[in-house]
Each structure stands twice: as structure tokens, then as C-alpha cells.
C-alpha positions as a printed Julia matrix, in Angstrom:
184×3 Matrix{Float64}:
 -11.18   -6.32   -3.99
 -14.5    -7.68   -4.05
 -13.97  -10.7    -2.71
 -12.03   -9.37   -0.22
 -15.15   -7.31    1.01
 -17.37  -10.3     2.04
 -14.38  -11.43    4.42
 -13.47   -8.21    5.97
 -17.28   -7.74    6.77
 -17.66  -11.08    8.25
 -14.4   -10.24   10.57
 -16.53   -7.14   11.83
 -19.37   -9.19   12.69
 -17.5   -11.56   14.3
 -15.07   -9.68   16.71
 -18.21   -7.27   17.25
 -19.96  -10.15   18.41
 -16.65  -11.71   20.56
 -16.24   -8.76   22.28
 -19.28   -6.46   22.12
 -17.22   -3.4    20.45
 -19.15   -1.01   18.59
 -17.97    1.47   15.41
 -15.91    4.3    16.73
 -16.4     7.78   15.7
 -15.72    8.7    11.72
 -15.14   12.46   11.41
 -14.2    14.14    7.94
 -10.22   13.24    8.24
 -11.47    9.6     8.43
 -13.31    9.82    5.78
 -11.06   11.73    3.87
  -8.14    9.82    4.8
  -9.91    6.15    4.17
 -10.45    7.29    0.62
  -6.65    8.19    0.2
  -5.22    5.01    1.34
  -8.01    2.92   -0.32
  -6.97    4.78   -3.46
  -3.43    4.53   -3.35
  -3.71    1.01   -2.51
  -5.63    0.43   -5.96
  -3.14    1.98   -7.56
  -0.04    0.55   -6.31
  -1.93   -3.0    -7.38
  -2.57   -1.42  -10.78
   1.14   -0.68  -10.95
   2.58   -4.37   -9.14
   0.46   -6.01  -12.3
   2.07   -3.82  -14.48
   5.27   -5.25  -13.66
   4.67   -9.03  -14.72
   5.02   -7.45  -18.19
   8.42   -6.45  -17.61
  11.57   -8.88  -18.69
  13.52   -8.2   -15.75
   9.97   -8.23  -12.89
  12.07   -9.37  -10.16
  14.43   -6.78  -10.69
  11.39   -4.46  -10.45
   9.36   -6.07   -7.5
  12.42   -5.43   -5.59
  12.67   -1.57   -6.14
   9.08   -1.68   -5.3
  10.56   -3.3    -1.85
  12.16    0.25   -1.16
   8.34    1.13    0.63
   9.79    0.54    4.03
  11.86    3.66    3.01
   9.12    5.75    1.59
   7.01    4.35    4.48
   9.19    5.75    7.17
   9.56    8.87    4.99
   5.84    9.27    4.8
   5.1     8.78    8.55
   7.51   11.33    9.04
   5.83   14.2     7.3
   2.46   12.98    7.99
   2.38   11.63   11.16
   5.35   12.8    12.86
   7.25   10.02   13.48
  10.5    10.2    14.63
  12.92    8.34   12.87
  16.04    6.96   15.26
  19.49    6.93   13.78
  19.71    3.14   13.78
  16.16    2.66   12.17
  17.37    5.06    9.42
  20.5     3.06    9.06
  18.74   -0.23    8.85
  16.37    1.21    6.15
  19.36    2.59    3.98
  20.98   -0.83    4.42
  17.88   -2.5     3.53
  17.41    0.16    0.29
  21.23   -0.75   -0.56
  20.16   -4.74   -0.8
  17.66   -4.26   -2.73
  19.82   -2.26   -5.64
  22.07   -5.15   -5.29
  19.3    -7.72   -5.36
  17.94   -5.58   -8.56
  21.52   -6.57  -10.15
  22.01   -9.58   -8.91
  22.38  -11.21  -12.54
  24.18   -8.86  -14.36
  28.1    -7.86  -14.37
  28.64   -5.46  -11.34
  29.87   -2.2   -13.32
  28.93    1.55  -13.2
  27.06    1.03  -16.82
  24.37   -1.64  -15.31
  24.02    0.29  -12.19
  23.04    2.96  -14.1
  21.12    1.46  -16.66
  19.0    -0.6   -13.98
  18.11    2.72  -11.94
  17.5     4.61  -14.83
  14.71    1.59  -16.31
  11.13    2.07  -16.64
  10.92   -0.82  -14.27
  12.43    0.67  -12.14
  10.53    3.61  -12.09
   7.18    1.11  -12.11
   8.49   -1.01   -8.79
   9.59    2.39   -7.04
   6.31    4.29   -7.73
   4.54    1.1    -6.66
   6.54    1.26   -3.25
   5.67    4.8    -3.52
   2.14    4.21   -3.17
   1.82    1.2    -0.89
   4.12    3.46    1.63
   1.28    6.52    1.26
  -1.46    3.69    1.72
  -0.31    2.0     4.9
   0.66    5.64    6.51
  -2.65    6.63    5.66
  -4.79    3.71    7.19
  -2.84    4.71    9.66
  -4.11    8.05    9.52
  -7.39    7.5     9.7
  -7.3     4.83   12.4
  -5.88    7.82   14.3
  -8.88    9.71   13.27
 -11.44    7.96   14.17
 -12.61    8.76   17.92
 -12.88    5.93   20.55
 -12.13    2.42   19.85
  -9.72    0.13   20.29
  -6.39   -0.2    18.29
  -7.89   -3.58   16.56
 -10.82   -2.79   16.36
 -10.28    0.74   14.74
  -8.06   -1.44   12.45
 -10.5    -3.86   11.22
 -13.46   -1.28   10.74
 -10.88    0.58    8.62
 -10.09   -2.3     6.46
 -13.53   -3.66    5.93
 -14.81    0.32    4.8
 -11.5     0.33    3.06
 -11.85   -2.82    1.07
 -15.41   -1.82    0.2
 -14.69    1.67   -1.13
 -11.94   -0.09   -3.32
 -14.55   -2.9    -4.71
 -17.25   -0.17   -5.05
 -15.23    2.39   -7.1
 -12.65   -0.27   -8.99
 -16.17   -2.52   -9.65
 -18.16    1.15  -10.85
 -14.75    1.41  -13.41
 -14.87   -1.74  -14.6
 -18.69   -1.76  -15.27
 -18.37    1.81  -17.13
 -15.19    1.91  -18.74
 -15.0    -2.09  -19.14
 -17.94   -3.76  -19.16
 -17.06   -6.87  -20.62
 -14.3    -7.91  -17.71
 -16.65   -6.86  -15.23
 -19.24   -9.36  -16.42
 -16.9   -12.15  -16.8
């Protein structure tokens, strides 16, 4: 996260200077909403790393694929997005490949279906998809929160605040709870 910081900064400066825009409004349910989704996203990288300790990680990384799915699901409570019938339909097709990707080297039967859904990897990959769903819907959230602005540039000031709450509070972790990564 913190080297992502120094970029997203330097993309404020220079669309701010392109085009002259200036930081929109950021009431409370930006604020509180920024936090979430820079939270979230910490965690679902916490949980993707997890996975490369798994035997089976692509069987994992794909369950964690199912966030279009939780995604949708999420804008739909939160935001109030309307689902159509053939987006649903797509997204349960696309949920379906994935299972079958998941089993894609193992004998087709009942017994591996069920042993695959019921593995701690895939528990791993789906709350991972879990929480990069709840982190884009609520960037999107607080880009809707913030008052005046333009769609990209809303966007970008939310990412570059975003990206420094993550390095500030994942960096203030490492420091106190593990000093000796964050120096090296």
C-alpha cells in the first residue's frame, strides 16, 4: 500500500492540474464509508496471501472469483441496484464455472464436489471475494457521498485517500505489532 500512495497522489496532482478540478465535498458517510472499503480491501489482500499456502490455490483463487456475485449482491442492499434477470443469470452462470474450474482436476463425482465446497480454501477464496465485493461497493459508496465533482475525479480523490488510510493504518500495524518487517 505504501507505494501505491506516492502514485495515487501524483495522479491527483496531475489531473488537478490538466483540468483545474478541485476536492469535492467529504461529509461523515465519506469518511465513514472510505474507511470501510479501505479496510475491507486490506483484508481481502490479507486473505488472497493466505491462499498461496494452500495445495490446491487455484482451486481457491477461483472461489474468491465468485465477488462479481457478492458484488452485485452487495450493491443491491447497499446501493439499490437493481439486478435484471439476465445479469443475474450471467452471474449464476459465471458462479457455476467457477465450481467447475475449482474441480477441474479431480474425478467429477458428488464426493469431490462436496469435499471442494466444504475446504478451508474454499472458505479462504470465498471470504476473500466476500470482501473485495464489500470494498468496491463501498468506494462506490463514498464516491456517491462526496458532494460535487466529477465521476473521475471523485474516483481518483477516493483512491488516493483510500490508498493512504490503508498505508497509514497497515504501516502503524506493522511498526507496533511487527517491527522488524516494517524496518526491512
Amino acid at each position: 500500500f505504501s507505494y501505491a500512495c506516492p502514485i495515487a497522489w501524483l495522479c491527483v496532482i496531475f489531473y488537478t492540474g490538466l483540468t483545474g478540478a478541485s476536492l469535492a465535498g467529504l461529509p461523515f458517510t465519506f469518511w465513514a464509508w472510505i474507511n470501510i472499503a479501505a479496510l475491507t480491501q486490506v483484508i481481502f489482500t490479507v486473505l488472497l496471501v493466505q491462499l498461496f499456502s494452500h495445495r490446491s490455490f487455484a482451486a481457491a483463487v477461483a472461489f474468491s472469483k465468485t465477488e462479481v456475485l457478492q458484488t452485485a449482491i452487495f450493491e443491491a442492499l447497499i446501493l439499490g441496484v437493481v439486478v435484471t434477470v439476465q445479469t443475474g443469470f450471467a452471474i449464476a452462470l459465471g458462479v457455476f464455472a467457477t465450481v467447475m474450474l475449482a474441480l477441474v482436476k479431480t474425478n467429477l463425482s458428488l464426493s469431490n464436489v462436496r469435499q471442494s465446497i466444504m475446504s478451508r480454501q474454499m472458505a479462504i477464496g470465498l471470504a476473500a471475494g466476500a470482501f473485495l465485493g464489500f470494498c468496491t461497493v463501498s468506494y462506490g459508496a463514498a464516491m456517491q457521498a462526496m458532494t460535487g465533482g466529477s465521476l473521475l475525479s471523485n474516483a481518483i480523490y477516493a483512491a488516493a485517500i483510500g490508498v493512504t488510510i490503508q498505508a497509514v493504518c497497515f504501516g502503524g500495524y506493522l511498526y507496533v505489532v511487527k517491527r522488524g518487517e516494517f524496518i526491512a
